[in-house]
XYZ file of C-alpha atoms in Angstrom:
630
model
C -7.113 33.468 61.122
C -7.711 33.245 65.042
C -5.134 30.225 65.568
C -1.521 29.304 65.104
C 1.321 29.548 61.930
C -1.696 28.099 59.945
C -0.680 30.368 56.573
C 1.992 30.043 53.988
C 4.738 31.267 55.544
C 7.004 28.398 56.328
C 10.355 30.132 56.704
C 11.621 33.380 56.980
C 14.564 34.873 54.843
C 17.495 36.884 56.740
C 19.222 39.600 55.638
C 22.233 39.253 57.598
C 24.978 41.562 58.380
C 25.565 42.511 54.876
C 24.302 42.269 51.457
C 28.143 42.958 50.083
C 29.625 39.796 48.025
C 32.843 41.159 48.630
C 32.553 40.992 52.682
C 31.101 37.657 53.417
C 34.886 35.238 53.062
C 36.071 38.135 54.987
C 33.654 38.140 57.658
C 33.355 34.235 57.647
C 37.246 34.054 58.492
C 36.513 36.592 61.357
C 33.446 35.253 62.712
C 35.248 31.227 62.279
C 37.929 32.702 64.660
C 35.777 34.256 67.292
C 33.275 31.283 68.069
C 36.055 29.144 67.765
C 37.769 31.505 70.714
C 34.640 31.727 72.869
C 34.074 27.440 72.442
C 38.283 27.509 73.547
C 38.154 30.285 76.511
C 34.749 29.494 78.281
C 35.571 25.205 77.720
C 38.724 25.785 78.913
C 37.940 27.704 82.164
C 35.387 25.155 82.560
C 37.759 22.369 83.041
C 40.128 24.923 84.825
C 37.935 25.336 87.346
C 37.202 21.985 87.626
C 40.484 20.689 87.608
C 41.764 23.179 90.411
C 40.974 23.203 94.412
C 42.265 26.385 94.609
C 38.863 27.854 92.328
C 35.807 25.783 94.400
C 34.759 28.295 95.964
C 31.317 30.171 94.947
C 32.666 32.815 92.994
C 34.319 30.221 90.600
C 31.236 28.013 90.807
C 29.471 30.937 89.198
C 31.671 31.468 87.091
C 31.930 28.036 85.368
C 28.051 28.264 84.976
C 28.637 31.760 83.314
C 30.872 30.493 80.924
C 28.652 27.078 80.016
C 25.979 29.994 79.496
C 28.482 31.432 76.915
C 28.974 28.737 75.294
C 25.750 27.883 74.319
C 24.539 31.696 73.798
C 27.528 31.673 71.118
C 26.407 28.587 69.420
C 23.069 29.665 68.959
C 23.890 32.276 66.931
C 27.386 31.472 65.333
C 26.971 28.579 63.598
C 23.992 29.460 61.306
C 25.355 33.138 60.814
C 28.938 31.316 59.449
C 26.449 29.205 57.158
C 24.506 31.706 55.675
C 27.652 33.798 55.003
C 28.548 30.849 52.196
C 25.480 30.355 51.012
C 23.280 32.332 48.166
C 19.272 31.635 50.214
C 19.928 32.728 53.133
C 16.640 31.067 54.910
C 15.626 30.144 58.584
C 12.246 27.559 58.526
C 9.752 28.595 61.114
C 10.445 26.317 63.687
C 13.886 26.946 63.365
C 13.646 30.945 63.927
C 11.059 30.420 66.791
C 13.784 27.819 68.401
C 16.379 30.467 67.742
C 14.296 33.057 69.430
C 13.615 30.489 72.409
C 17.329 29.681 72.857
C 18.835 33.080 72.596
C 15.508 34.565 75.289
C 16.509 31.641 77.203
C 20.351 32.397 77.849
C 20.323 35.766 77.563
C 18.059 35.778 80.582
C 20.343 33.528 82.561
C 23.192 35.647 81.796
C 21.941 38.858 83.439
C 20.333 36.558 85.816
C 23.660 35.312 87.115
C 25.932 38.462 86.301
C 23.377 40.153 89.634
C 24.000 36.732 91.760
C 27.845 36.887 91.243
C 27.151 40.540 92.092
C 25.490 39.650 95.349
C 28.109 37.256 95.743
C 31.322 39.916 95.899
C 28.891 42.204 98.314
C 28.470 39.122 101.061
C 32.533 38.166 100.215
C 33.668 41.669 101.317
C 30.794 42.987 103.632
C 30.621 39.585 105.496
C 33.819 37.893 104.968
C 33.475 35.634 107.992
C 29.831 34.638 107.438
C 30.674 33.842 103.634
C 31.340 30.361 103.449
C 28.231 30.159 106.082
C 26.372 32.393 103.835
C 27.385 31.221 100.702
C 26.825 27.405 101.209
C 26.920 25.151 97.570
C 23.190 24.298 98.624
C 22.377 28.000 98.286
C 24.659 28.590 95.332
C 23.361 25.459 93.239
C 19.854 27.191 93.900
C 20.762 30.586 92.908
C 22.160 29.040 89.980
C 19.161 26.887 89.132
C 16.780 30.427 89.473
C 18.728 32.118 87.132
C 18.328 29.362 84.520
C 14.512 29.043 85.597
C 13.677 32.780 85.107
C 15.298 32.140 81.566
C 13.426 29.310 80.600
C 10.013 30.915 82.025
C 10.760 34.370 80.042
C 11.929 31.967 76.835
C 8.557 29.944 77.039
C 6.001 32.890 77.632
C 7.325 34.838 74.428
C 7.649 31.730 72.434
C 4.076 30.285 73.255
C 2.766 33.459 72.418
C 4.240 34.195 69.161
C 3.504 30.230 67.948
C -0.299 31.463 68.388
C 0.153 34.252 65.905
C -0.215 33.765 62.066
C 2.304 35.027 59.755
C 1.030 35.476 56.279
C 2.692 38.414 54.637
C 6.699 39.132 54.297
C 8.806 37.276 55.453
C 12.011 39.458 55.315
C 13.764 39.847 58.947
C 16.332 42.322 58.162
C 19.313 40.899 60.753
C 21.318 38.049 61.234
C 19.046 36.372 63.565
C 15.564 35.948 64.768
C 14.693 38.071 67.688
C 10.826 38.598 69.103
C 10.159 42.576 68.187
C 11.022 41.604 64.140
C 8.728 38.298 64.215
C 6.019 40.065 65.766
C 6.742 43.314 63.118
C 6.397 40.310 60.412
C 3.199 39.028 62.235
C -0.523 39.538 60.364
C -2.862 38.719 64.169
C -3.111 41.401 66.713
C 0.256 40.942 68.061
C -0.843 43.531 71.112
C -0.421 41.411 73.633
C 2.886 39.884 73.147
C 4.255 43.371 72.880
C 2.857 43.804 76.221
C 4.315 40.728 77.772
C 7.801 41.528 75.834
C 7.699 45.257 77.745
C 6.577 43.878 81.013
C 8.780 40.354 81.241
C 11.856 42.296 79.713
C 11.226 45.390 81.721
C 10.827 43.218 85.414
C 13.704 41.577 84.844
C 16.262 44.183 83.332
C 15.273 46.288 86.394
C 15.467 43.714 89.192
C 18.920 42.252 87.808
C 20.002 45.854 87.423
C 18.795 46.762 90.930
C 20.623 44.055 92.333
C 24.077 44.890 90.623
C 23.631 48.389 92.023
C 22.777 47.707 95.470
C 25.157 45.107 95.537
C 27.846 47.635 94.692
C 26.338 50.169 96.498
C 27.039 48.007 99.795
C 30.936 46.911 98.359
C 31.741 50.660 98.245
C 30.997 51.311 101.582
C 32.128 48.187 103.314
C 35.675 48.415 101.068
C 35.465 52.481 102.456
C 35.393 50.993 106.271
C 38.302 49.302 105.604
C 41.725 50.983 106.265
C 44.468 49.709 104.753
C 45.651 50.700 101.122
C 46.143 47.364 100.286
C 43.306 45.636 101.966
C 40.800 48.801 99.996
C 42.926 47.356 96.682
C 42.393 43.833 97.236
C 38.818 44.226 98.004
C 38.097 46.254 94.714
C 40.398 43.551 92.414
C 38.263 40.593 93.487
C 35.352 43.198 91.613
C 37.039 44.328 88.818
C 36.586 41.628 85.977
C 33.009 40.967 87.457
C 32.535 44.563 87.116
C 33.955 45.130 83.611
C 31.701 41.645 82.027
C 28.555 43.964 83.830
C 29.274 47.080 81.650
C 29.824 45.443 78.561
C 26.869 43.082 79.055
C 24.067 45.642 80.126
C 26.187 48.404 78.030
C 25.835 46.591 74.928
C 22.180 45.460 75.344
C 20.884 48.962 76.785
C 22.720 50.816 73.321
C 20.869 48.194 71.329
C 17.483 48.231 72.586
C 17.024 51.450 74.742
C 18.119 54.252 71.661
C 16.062 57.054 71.019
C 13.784 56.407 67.917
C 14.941 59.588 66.130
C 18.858 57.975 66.592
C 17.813 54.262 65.440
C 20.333 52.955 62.507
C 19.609 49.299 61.556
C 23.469 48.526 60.965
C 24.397 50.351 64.056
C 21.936 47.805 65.786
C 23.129 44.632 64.222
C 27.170 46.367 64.654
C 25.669 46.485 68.733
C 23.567 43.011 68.471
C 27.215 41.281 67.266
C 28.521 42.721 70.421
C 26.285 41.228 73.293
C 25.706 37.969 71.108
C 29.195 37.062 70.115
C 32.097 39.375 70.973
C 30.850 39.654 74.786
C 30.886 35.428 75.662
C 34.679 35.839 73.580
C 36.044 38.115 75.929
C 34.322 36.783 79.457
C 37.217 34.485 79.731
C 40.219 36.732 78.939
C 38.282 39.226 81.240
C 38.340 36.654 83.949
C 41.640 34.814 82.912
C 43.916 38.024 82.480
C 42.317 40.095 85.405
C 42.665 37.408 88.073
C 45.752 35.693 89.702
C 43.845 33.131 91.011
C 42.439 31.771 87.530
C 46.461 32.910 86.173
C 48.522 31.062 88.725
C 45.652 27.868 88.429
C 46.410 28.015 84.514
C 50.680 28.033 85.819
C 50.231 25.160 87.320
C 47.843 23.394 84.825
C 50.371 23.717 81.954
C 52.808 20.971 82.925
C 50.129 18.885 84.672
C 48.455 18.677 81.203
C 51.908 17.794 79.579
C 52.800 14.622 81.707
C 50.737 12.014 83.542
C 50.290 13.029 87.600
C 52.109 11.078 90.027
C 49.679 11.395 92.582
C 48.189 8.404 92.733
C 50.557 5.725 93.807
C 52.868 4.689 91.674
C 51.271 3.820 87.968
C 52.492 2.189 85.184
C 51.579 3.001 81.387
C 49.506 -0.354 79.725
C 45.982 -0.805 81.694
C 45.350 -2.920 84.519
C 48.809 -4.560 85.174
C 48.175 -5.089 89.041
C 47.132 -7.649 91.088
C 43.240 -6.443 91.392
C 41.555 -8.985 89.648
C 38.267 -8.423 91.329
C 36.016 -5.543 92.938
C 34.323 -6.087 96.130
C 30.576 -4.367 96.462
C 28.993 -3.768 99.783
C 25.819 -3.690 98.467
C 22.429 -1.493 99.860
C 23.192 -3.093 103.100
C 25.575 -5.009 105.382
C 23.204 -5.999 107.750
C 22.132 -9.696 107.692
C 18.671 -9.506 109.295
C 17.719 -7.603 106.278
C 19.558 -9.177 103.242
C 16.411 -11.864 102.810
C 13.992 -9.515 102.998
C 15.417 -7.239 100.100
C 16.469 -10.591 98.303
C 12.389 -11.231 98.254
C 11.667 -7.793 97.477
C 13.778 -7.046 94.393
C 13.240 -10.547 93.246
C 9.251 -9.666 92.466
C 10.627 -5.898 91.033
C 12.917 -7.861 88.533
C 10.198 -10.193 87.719
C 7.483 -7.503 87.536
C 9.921 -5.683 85.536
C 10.725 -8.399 82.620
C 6.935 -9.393 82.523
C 5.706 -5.585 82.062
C 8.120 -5.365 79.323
C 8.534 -8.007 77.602
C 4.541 -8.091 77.937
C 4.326 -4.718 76.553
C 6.657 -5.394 73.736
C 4.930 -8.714 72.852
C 1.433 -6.682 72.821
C 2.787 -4.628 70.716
C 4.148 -6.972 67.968
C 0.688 -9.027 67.635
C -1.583 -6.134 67.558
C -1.993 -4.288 64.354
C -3.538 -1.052 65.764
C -0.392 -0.347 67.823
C 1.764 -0.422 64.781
C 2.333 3.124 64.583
C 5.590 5.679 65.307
C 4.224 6.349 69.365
C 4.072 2.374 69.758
C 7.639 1.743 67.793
C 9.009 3.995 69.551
C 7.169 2.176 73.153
C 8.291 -1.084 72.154
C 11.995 0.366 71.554
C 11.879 1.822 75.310
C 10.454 -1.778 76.751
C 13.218 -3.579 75.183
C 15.904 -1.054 76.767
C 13.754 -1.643 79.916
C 14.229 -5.056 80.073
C 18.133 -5.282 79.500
C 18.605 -2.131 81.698
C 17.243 -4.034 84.784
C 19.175 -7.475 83.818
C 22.324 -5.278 83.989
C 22.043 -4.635 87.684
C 19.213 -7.240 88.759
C 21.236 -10.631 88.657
C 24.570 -9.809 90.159
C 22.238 -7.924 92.597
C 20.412 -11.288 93.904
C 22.941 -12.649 93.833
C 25.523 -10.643 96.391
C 22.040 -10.698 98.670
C 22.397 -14.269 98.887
C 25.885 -14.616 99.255
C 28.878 -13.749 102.623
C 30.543 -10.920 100.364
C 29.358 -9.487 97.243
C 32.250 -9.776 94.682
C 32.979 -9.275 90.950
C 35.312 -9.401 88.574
C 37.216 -6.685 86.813
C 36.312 -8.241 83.494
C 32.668 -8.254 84.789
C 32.759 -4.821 86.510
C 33.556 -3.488 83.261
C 30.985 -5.052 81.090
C 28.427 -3.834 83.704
C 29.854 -0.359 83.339
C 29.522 -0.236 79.524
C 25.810 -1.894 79.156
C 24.660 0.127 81.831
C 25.938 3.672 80.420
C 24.764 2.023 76.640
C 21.286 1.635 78.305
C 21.018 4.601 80.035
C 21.665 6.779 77.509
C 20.200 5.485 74.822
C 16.973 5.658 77.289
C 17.691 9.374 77.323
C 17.832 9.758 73.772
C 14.385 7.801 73.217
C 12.389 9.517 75.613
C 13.669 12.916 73.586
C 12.720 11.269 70.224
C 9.795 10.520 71.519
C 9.244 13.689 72.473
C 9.241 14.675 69.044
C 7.212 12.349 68.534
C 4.451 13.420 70.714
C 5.421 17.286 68.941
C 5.002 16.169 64.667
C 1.766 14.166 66.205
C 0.113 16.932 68.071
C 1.479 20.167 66.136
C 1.275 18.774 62.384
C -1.621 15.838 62.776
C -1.978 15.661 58.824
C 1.425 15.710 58.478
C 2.572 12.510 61.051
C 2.837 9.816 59.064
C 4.176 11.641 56.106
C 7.112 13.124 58.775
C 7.364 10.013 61.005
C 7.875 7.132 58.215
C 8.791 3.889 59.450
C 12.966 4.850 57.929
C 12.287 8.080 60.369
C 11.832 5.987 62.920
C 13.993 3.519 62.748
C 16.708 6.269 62.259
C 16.377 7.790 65.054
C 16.158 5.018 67.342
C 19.529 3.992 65.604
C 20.802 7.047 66.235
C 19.653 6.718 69.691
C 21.704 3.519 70.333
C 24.766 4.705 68.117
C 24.374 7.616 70.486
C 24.452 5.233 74.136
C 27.417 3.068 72.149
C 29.809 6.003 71.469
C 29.750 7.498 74.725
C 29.703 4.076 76.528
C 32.759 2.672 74.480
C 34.749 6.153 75.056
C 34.248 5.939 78.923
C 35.105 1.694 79.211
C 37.621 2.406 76.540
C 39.334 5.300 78.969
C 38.681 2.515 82.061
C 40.594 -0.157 80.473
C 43.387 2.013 80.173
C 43.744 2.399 83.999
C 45.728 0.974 86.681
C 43.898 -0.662 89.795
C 46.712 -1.286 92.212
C 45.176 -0.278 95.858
C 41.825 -0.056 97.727
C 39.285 -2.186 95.473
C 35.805 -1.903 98.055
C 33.523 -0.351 95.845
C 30.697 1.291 98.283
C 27.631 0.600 95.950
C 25.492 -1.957 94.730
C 26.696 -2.056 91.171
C 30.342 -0.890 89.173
C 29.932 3.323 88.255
C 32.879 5.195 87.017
C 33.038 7.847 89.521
C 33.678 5.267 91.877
C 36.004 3.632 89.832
C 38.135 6.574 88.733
C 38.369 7.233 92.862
C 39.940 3.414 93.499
C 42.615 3.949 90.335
C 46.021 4.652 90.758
C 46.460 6.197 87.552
C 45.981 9.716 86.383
C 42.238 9.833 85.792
C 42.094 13.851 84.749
C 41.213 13.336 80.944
C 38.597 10.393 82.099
C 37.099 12.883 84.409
C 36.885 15.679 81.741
C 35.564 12.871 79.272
C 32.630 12.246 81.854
C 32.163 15.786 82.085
C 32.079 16.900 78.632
C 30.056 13.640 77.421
C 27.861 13.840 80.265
C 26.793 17.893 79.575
C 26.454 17.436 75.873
C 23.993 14.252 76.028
C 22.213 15.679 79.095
C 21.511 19.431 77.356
C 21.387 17.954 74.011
C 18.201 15.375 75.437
C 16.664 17.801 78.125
C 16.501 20.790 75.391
C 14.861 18.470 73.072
C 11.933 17.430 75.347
C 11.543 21.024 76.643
C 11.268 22.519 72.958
C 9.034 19.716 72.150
C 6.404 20.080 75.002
C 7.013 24.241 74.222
C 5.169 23.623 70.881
C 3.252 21.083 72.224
C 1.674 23.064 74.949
C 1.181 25.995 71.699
C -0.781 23.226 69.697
C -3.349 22.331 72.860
C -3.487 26.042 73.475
C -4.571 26.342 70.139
C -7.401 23.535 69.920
C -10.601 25.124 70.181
C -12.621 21.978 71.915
C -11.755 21.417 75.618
C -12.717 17.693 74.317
C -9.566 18.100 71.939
C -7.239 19.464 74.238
C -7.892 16.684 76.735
C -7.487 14.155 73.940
C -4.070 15.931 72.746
C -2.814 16.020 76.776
C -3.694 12.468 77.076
C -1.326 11.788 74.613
C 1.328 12.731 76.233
C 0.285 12.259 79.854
C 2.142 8.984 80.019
C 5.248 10.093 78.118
C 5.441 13.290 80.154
C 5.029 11.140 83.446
C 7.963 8.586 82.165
C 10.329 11.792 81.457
C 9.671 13.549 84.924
C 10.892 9.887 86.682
C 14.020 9.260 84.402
C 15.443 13.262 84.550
C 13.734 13.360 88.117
C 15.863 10.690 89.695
C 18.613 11.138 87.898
C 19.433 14.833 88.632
C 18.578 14.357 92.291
C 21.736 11.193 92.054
C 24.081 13.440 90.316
C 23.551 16.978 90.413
C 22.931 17.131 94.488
C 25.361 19.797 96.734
C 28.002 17.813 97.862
C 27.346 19.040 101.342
C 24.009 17.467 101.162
C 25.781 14.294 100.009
C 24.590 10.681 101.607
C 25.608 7.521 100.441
C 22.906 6.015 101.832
C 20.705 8.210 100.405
C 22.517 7.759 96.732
C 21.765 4.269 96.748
C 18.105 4.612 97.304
C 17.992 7.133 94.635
C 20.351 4.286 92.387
C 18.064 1.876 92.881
C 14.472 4.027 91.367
C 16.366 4.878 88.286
C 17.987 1.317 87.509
C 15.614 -0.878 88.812
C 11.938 0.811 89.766
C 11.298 3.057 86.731
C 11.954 0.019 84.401
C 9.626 -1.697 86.550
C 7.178 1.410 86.573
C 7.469 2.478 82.774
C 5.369 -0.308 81.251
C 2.616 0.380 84.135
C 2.691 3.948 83.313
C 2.088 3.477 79.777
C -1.002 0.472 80.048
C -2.796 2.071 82.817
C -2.793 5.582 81.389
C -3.676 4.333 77.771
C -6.827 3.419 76.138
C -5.270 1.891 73.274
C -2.871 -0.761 75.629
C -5.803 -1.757 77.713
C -8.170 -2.442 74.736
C -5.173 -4.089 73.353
C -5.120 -6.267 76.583
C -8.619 -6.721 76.737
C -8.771 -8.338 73.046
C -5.453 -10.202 74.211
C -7.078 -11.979 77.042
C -10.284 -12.393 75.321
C -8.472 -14.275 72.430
C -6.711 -16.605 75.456
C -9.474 -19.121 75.658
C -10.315 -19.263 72.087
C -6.777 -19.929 71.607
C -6.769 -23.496 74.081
């Protein structure tokens, strides 16, 4: 069969590390213990760094994206492993061993990725210690960082599209813990030729330019750390490499035993003994590695033990029990302070609000009175014009408003019911454009499947879960707000209430609201983004599939719109949030504001009626009906 998973095989059974009954409670207790010491060690240095001046510095930034890399390279193996040790059928479906495949090419990538960029980082710290923090600018870290993660995802994708286009129609036995390219392709009944070649080539380029980094890197630290001539300066110099240095070894130590053995030497449980290594024991001990080998991370975690055990008196002078102060009211300056221009804008976002609430609410009408559009894609549409039109009411009022009047003001009360509809809004926006995502996946990857996986309860469940989703993480942030003190400064230098700005007018401790907003934040935004980027993986594998270049343009079209409405939302969003501080503008932050909370609501419904035949047919019939209707 020339295309695709098209046989029988529909999930794969695993092995695991043993077959003995006596071992698995045993190894359940042990396993529990580790993940739940890598999820402790890597969070907590995390929020270490975070939390501490002292460790913003590159090698720390680096550091903290090593350990989020842990963190999720743990949980894509740990979890299922600690399943299958309780259960009897110890199974994997399809998609789920091709996603674990994805996930674990994807971050063990990034890892050796960034293990040669911290390495480059010590070589310019101790050859070019004056030219560092010149050298080593956030701009140029966050881009480093942002490679390492792309190489992974590019290396995850090309493996993964090529083994969806393979059929599997014989055993279905992977003798390991977890699914891994070389056994899938073993299992594989098409010429799986090529993908070996790709797997040689993609794994060889990288393990040898990551590898040839380290070792020039080092190369250059041993002879600048030679030129220097005191003991202790030759000392310090080498400690600042040590723990960096040790996670190297046991990271390309561990991999290189496992996949670069002699034939002749090749034991299958020495290879899974070697495979538990660099998958779970490794992103364990990273943090005590870094933790117990550095003063800088020990004497941060010093002084973080009593600042976690009492509130901070920083900040003024706060009082337990919320806002007990006499700020009863925020003050926003607004896009601009400059008169001459205040009409003009007024004018201008006055048509974008209206444009935006009569694309939607069009859109959603259209939708309710015409029965060909009753279907998951157009639920799901309807669900996202809805959130549309209250996202843009959030802002769009008040907005006009402070445009029209001497100084833009509102209350606490108010500020706060801004805050919590707008982060309700905005994520459950993120959440919908992932579901539909999936959408756009069961439609084009299982077509005689759709409405058999995508039943109207489906549906509704997971836009349910999308708004539970915006609710919980809306209420915990407003919930944390209340709780503050306002007692000083209260000019908020935006055009609408955000609780970064917020947290920086409080007088209270904000340190667990801040970690909240971090931890919240990551989860939603990986838990969305990974969604949409698996989806379009086996979306792109379906097309590549289709024989007809008349069906693959029909499939694409599908998601043309969708993909276009995604790129926009993530787009301007990242740009707002995850910027280099040193490229910071406020100016240039409110701009940005303004696309995500009041332009794409505005552009969304546009983007999905001029890209689809089905909305302006729909339109058609609707004006055509108009006269016959007087």
């Amino acid at each position: 069969m020339a295309g695709g998973n098209g046989t029988g095989v529909k999930e794969f059974l695993l092995i695991g590390l043993t077959e003995n009954p006596d071992l698995q409670i045993p190894l359940f207790v042990l396993f529990t213990l580790m993940y739940l010491i890598t999820l402790a060690g890597n969070w907590g240095m995390m929020i270490l760094i975070w939390f501490n001046a002292q460790l913003r510095t590159p090698m720390y930034f680096f550091l903290g994206n090593l350990s989020f890399c842990d963190i999720c390279y743990s949980t894509v193996f740990a979890p299922k492993m600690l399943v299958h040790f309780l259960s009897k059928h110890k199974s994997s479906t399809f998609v789920g061993c091709v996603l674990q495949s994805f996930l674990f090419a994807v971050y063990v990538t990034t890892e050796g990725v960034l293990l040669s960029m911290m390495a480059y980082d010590r070589y310019v710290a101790i050859a070019n210690p004056l030219l560092y923090t010149a050298i080593m600018t956030q701009s140029v870290c966050t881009q480093m960082v942002l490679a390492s993660y792309l190489g992974g995802l590019v290396n995850a994708l090309t493996h993964t599209i090529g083994l969806l286009r393979l059929d599997f129609c014989g055993p279905n036995v992977v003798n390991h813990y977890f699914c891994d390219f070389p056994p899938l392709l073993r299992l594989s009944c098409s010429d799986a030729h090529t993908n070996e070649m790709l797997l040689l080539i993609f794994s060889g380029v990288i393990a040898a330019s990551t590898f040839l980094i380290i070792m020039v890197s080092y190369t250059r630290i041993l002879i600048a750390i030679h030129r220097i001539r005191s003991a202790e300066g030759r000392k310090k110099a080498i400690s600042t490499c040590a723990s960096h240095l040790t996670a190297v070894t046991l990271f390309y130590g561990s991999v290189t035993f496992s996949y670069i053995q002699p034939s002749s030497q090749y034991s299958l449980e020495q290879e899974k003994v070697s495979a538990v290594f660099y998958t779970l024991v490794i992103p364990m001990l990273n943090p005590l590695i870094y933790s117990l080998r550095n003063k800088d991370v020990k004497d941060a975690a010093k002084r973080s033990i009593p600042w976690m055990r009492r509130p901070s008196t920083r900040k003024h002078h706060p009082k337990p029990g919320g806002n007990w102060t006499m700020v009863t009211e925020f003050i926003l300056l607004g896009l601009t302070d400059r008169e001459d221009l205040k009409a003009v804008l007024f004018v201008l976002f006055l048509l974008i609000y209206i444009t935006s609430l009569a694309g939607n609410l069009g859109l959603l009408l259209l939708i309710h009175v015409t029965p060909k559009l009753h279907t998951p894609m157009y639920y799901f549409l309807s669900c996202l014009a809805w959130v549309d039109a209250c996202y843009s009411s959030v802002f769009a009022p008040n907005m006009l408003l402070n445009f029209l009047a001497e100084q833009g003001t509102i209350s606490f009360s108010a500020c706060l019911v801004q805050y919590f509809f707008f982060v309700t809004l905005l994520t459950t926006e993120g959440f919908l454009l992932a579901a539909m995502a999936y959408d756009r996946y069961v439609a084009i990857a299982s077509p005689l499947l759709y409405t058999v996986a995508m039943t109207k309860v489906a549906c509704v469940r997971l836009v349910l879960g999308s708004c539970l989703g915006g609710l919980i993480n809306s209420l915990t942030h407003t919930l944390g707000l209340v709780n503050l003190s306002f007692c000083g400064p209260k000019v908020i230098r935006h055009f609408f209430c955000d609780l970064p700005p917020l947290l920086q007018l409080s007088c209270s401790d904000t340190s667990m609201n801040e970690l909240l907003l971090l931890v919240f934040s990551g989860i939603i935004a990986l838990v969305t983004f990974l969604t949409v980027m698996v989806s379009y993986a086996f979306i792109v594998a379906a097309i590549l599939r289709i024989r007809s270049s008349a069906g693959r343009h029909t499939a694409f079209s599908t998601c043309a719109s969708h993909l276009t409405a995604v790129t926009l939302f993530y787009g301007s969003i990242s740009f707002s949030y995850i910027q280099p501080s040193s490229q910071y503008s406020l100016e240039q932050e409110k701009v940005v504001s303004v696309f995500y909370t009041l332009v794409i609501p505005m552009l969304n419904p546009l983007i999905y009626s001029l890209r689809n035949k089905e909305v302006k047919e729909a339109v058609r019939r609707a004006v055509a009906m108009q006269p016959c209707l007087c």
